[in-house]
C-alpha positions as semicolon CSV with decimal commas, in nm:
position;residue;x (nm);y (nm);z (nm)
1;M;1,936;-3,052;-0,796
2;S;1,711;-3,304;-0,626
3;H;1,480;-3,180;-0,352
4;E;1,486;-3,513;-0,170
5;H;1,594;-3,475;0,193
6;Q;1,672;-3,106;0,138
7;T;1,766;-2,948;0,470
8;L;1,814;-2,579;0,531
9;P;2,063;-2,444;0,784
10;G;1,897;-2,319;1,102
11;A;1,974;-2,017;1,316
12;A;2,050;-2,149;1,662
13;A;2,041;-1,799;1,813
14;D;1,667;-1,765;1,756
15;A;1,576;-2,129;1,811
16;P;1,207;-2,176;1,904
17;P;1,105;-2,357;2,223
18;P;1,184;-2,730;2,190
19;A;0,836;-2,825;2,315
20;L;0,680;-2,621;2,034
21;V;0,902;-2,784;1,772
22;T;0,816;-3,129;1,908
23;E;0,441;-3,067;1,898
24;L;0,456;-2,912;1,552
25;V;0,646;-3,217;1,425
26;E;0,385;-3,444;1,587
27;L;0,105;-3,258;1,407
28;L;0,289;-3,290;1,077
29;A;0,371;-3,657;1,136
30;G;0,005;-3,736;1,202
31;L;-0,092;-3,558;0,882
32;L;0,170;-3,741;0,675
33;R;0,108;-4,074;0,852
34;L;0,468;-4,092;0,970
35;R;0,632;-4,140;1,308
36;P;0,758;-3,812;1,455
37;E;1,113;-3,946;1,466
38;Q;1,102;-3,985;1,087
39;I;1,076;-3,609;1,043
40;D;1,384;-3,385;1,054
41;P;1,266;-3,039;1,171
42;G;1,532;-2,882;0,949
43;Q;1,407;-3,059;0,637
44;T;1,193;-2,857;0,394
45;F;0,819;-2,917;0,375
46;R;0,859;-2,982;0,003
47;S;1,114;-3,259;0,054
48;L;0,893;-3,407;0,327
49;G;0,620;-3,452;0,068
50;V;0,383;-3,179;0,190
51;G;0,166;-3,100;-0,113
52;S;-0,102;-2,838;-0,162
53;V;-0,378;-3,035;0,010
54;Q;-0,161;-3,121;0,308
55;T;-0,054;-2,756;0,329
56;V;-0,414;-2,637;0,365
57;K;-0,489;-2,894;0,632
58;F;-0,163;-2,834;0,821
59;V;-0,220;-2,458;0,828
60;S;-0,570;-2,517;0,965
61;L;-0,434;-2,744;1,240
62;V;-0,162;-2,494;1,335
63;K;-0,411;-2,205;1,349
64;A;-0,651;-2,408;1,563
65;R;-0,373;-2,513;1,800
66;W;-0,185;-2,183;1,843
67;G;-0,364;-1,909;1,649
68;G;-0,138;-1,644;1,503
69;D;-0,106;-1,515;1,149
70;V;-0,032;-1,846;0,979
71;K;-0,122;-1,872;0,610
72;V;-0,043;-2,110;0,325
73;T;0,229;-1,869;0,219
74;S;0,385;-1,902;0,565
75;L;0,513;-2,246;0,465
76;F;0,701;-2,087;0,176
77;E;0,836;-1,802;0,387
78;H;0,931;-2,047;0,665
79;P;0,999;-2,363;0,464
80;T;1,092;-2,607;0,743
81;P;0,911;-2,720;1,061
82;L;1,189;-2,557;1,263
83;A;1,150;-2,222;1,085
84;L;0,771;-2,238;1,106
85;A;0,793;-2,309;1,479
86;G;0,998;-1,992;1,517
87;H;0,731;-1,797;1,328
88;V;0,453;-1,942;1,544
89;A;0,649;-1,860;1,860
90;Q;0,688;-1,498;1,748
91;E;0,321;-1,469;1,655
92;T;0,191;-1,608;1,980
93;E;0,466;-1,452;2,199
94;T;0,410;-1,695;2,487
95;L;0,320;-2,060;2,458
96;P;0,221;-2,202;2,797
97;V;0,238;-2,578;2,835
98;P;-0,122;-2,705;2,813
99;A;-0,259;-2,825;3,144
100;P;-0,469;-3,142;3,165
101;F;-0,832;-3,094;3,067
102;P;-1,023;-3,005;3,384
103;V;-1,285;-3,249;3,506
104;P;-1,634;-3,096;3,535
105;V;-1,783;-3,111;3,881
106;S;-2,147;-3,042;3,794
107;S;-2,395;-3,310;3,696
108;P;-2,518;-3,319;3,336
109;T;-2,833;-3,115;3,278
110;P;-3,073;-3,129;2,983
111;L;-2,966;-2,908;2,696
112;E;-3,176;-2,658;2,507
113;P;-3,278;-2,770;2,155
114;A;-3,017;-2,550;1,985
115;A;-2,737;-2,683;2,204
116;Q;-2,857;-3,040;2,160
117;S;-2,845;-2,999;1,783
118;V;-2,489;-2,870;1,810
119;L;-2,402;-3,158;2,043
120;D;-2,524;-3,415;1,792
121;L;-2,294;-3,267;1,526
122;L;-2,002;-3,247;1,769
123;C;-2,043;-3,615;1,854
124;E;-2,032;-3,704;1,485
125;Q;-1,723;-3,490;1,425
126;L;-1,535;-3,625;1,724
127;A;-1,636;-3,983;1,644
128;G;-1,479;-3,940;1,301
129;I;-1,154;-3,824;1,460
130;L;-1,153;-4,099;1,723
131;H;-1,270;-4,365;1,475
132;C;-1,566;-4,478;1,680
133;A;-1,945;-4,455;1,667
134;P;-2,110;-4,131;1,790
135;E;-2,324;-4,327;2,036
136;D;-2,008;-4,461;2,199
137;I;-1,910;-4,110;2,314
138;D;-2,014;-3,984;2,656
139;S;-2,088;-3,614;2,610
140;S;-2,026;-3,545;2,980
141;A;-1,683;-3,713;2,989
142;P;-1,373;-3,488;2,992
143;F;-1,198;-3,469;2,657
144;N;-0,878;-3,622;2,791
145;L;-1,066;-3,930;2,909
146;L;-1,210;-3,966;2,559
147;G;-0,857;-3,983;2,418
148;V;-0,845;-3,626;2,286
149;D;-0,479;-3,523;2,296
150;S;-0,329;-3,201;2,160
151;I;-0,323;-3,328;1,801
152;R;-0,680;-3,459;1,802
153;G;-0,786;-3,144;1,985
154;A;-0,645;-2,927;1,707
155;Q;-0,822;-3,142;1,447
156;F;-1,150;-3,122;1,638
157;V;-1,138;-2,744;1,681
158;A;-1,049;-2,698;1,313
159;A;-1,360;-2,900;1,220
160;I;-1,573;-2,695;1,463
161;N;-1,447;-2,368;1,316
162;L;-1,524;-2,475;0,962
163;A;-1,868;-2,614;1,043
164;H;-1,984;-2,312;1,245
165;G;-1,788;-2,027;1,088
166;M;-1,601;-1,966;1,413
167;N;-1,242;-1,880;1,503
168;E;-1,188;-2,082;1,818
169;R;-0,848;-2,209;1,932
170;A;-0,766;-2,542;2,092
171;V;-0,761;-2,378;2,437
172;A;-1,142;-2,364;2,411
173;L;-1,137;-2,733;2,500
174;Y;-0,988;-2,640;2,839
175;D;-1,251;-2,372;2,903
176;H;-1,534;-2,605;2,794
177;P;-1,394;-2,946;2,890
178;N;-1,656;-3,183;2,750
179;L;-1,886;-3,207;2,452
180;A;-2,195;-3,086;2,636
181;A;-2,016;-2,775;2,762
182;M;-1,871;-2,708;2,419
183;A;-2,214;-2,746;2,260
184;V;-2,363;-2,487;2,496
185;H;-2,072;-2,252;2,423
186;I;-2,113;-2,284;2,046
187;A;-2,492;-2,248;2,064
188;R;-2,456;-1,923;2,257
189;L;-2,201;-1,779;2,015
190;T;-2,400;-1,873;1,706
191;K;-2,744;-1,788;1,847
192;T;-2,769;-1,453;1,670
193;A;-2,516;-1,518;1,394
194;A;-2,630;-1,639;1,055
195;P;-2,459;-1,958;0,940
196;P;-2,185;-1,904;0,680
197;P;-2,303;-1,950;0,320
198;V;-2,218;-2,279;0,155
199;P;-2,088;-2,220;-0,200
200;A;-2,261;-2,387;-0,492
201;G;-2,112;-2,723;-0,577
202;T;-1,968;-2,774;-0,227
203;A;-2,280;-2,838;-0,023
204;G;-2,111;-3,121;0,158
205;A;-1,798;-2,922;0,242
206;I;-1,892;-2,826;0,596
207;E;-1,611;-3,019;0,754
208;L;-1,240;-2,995;0,695
209;E;-1,212;-3,333;0,524
210;A;-1,491;-3,241;0,282
211;L;-1,314;-2,915;0,197
212;L;-0,995;-3,104;0,126
213;D;-1,190;-3,345;-0,094
214;A;-1,308;-3,046;-0,295
215;V;-0,947;-2,938;-0,347
216;Q;-0,842;-3,287;-0,450
217;A;-1,131;-3,306;-0,696
218;D;-1,030;-2,968;-0,846
219;R;-1,362;-2,811;-0,746
220;L;-1,166;-2,555;-0,543
221;S;-0,817;-2,417;-0,574
222;V;-0,590;-2,420;-0,271
223;E;-0,627;-2,044;-0,227
224;E;-1,007;-2,069;-0,255
225;A;-1,006;-2,337;0,010
226;L;-0,788;-2,123;0,233
227;T;-1,036;-1,834;0,220
228;R;-1,299;-2,067;0,367
229;L;-1,082;-2,160;0,661
230;P;-1,141;-1,957;0,982
231;R;-0,930;-1,642;1,006
232;R;-0,810;-1,451;1,307
233;V;-0,968;-1,110;1,353
């Protein structure tokens, strides 16, 4: 039997919050370069064309956005966006609607060298997500004014986690609402922590896209790549 447009019956009694389903579909649509309305939440990930590389990236985005015990195998145990949304809802228990990023009231102050080094990397990472030059980004501007929505925020935090060996969630962007504040936060957390080792043959895989490139080039298996994604403790 063909797997094209395969849809599994859903259990209406335990339906996840509609807002969660909508945002999960938006994350998946961005990953697959589709419009959200092209995705049926009851359709299986396999029939939607989610392969091994997309699975690794999608899991990373979901973990960065909501946390919870979400693994590659979760997409097999919960094989549709609707089912996965139910799993995420159970893992996180409550999912408050994100408030707008707060606007900092203090004036920018010079950063310490360690924080400035982190800031330079953050600017490069965010520029890649926003498709602009790092020098075009104002490090004191609130994330929402830079065009960082929930999807881009999840992508940005996933890149931060991989680069610094951290386990932050997207809500960190509300607590530290601009690049300068985030840089100070990361510098403090990593001040006494040794950087995570970079495996031989993947020296460039410090960002999520580089890790996915390693999977595509068969330098890493999907499961090996997953072990290098941040985990909840």
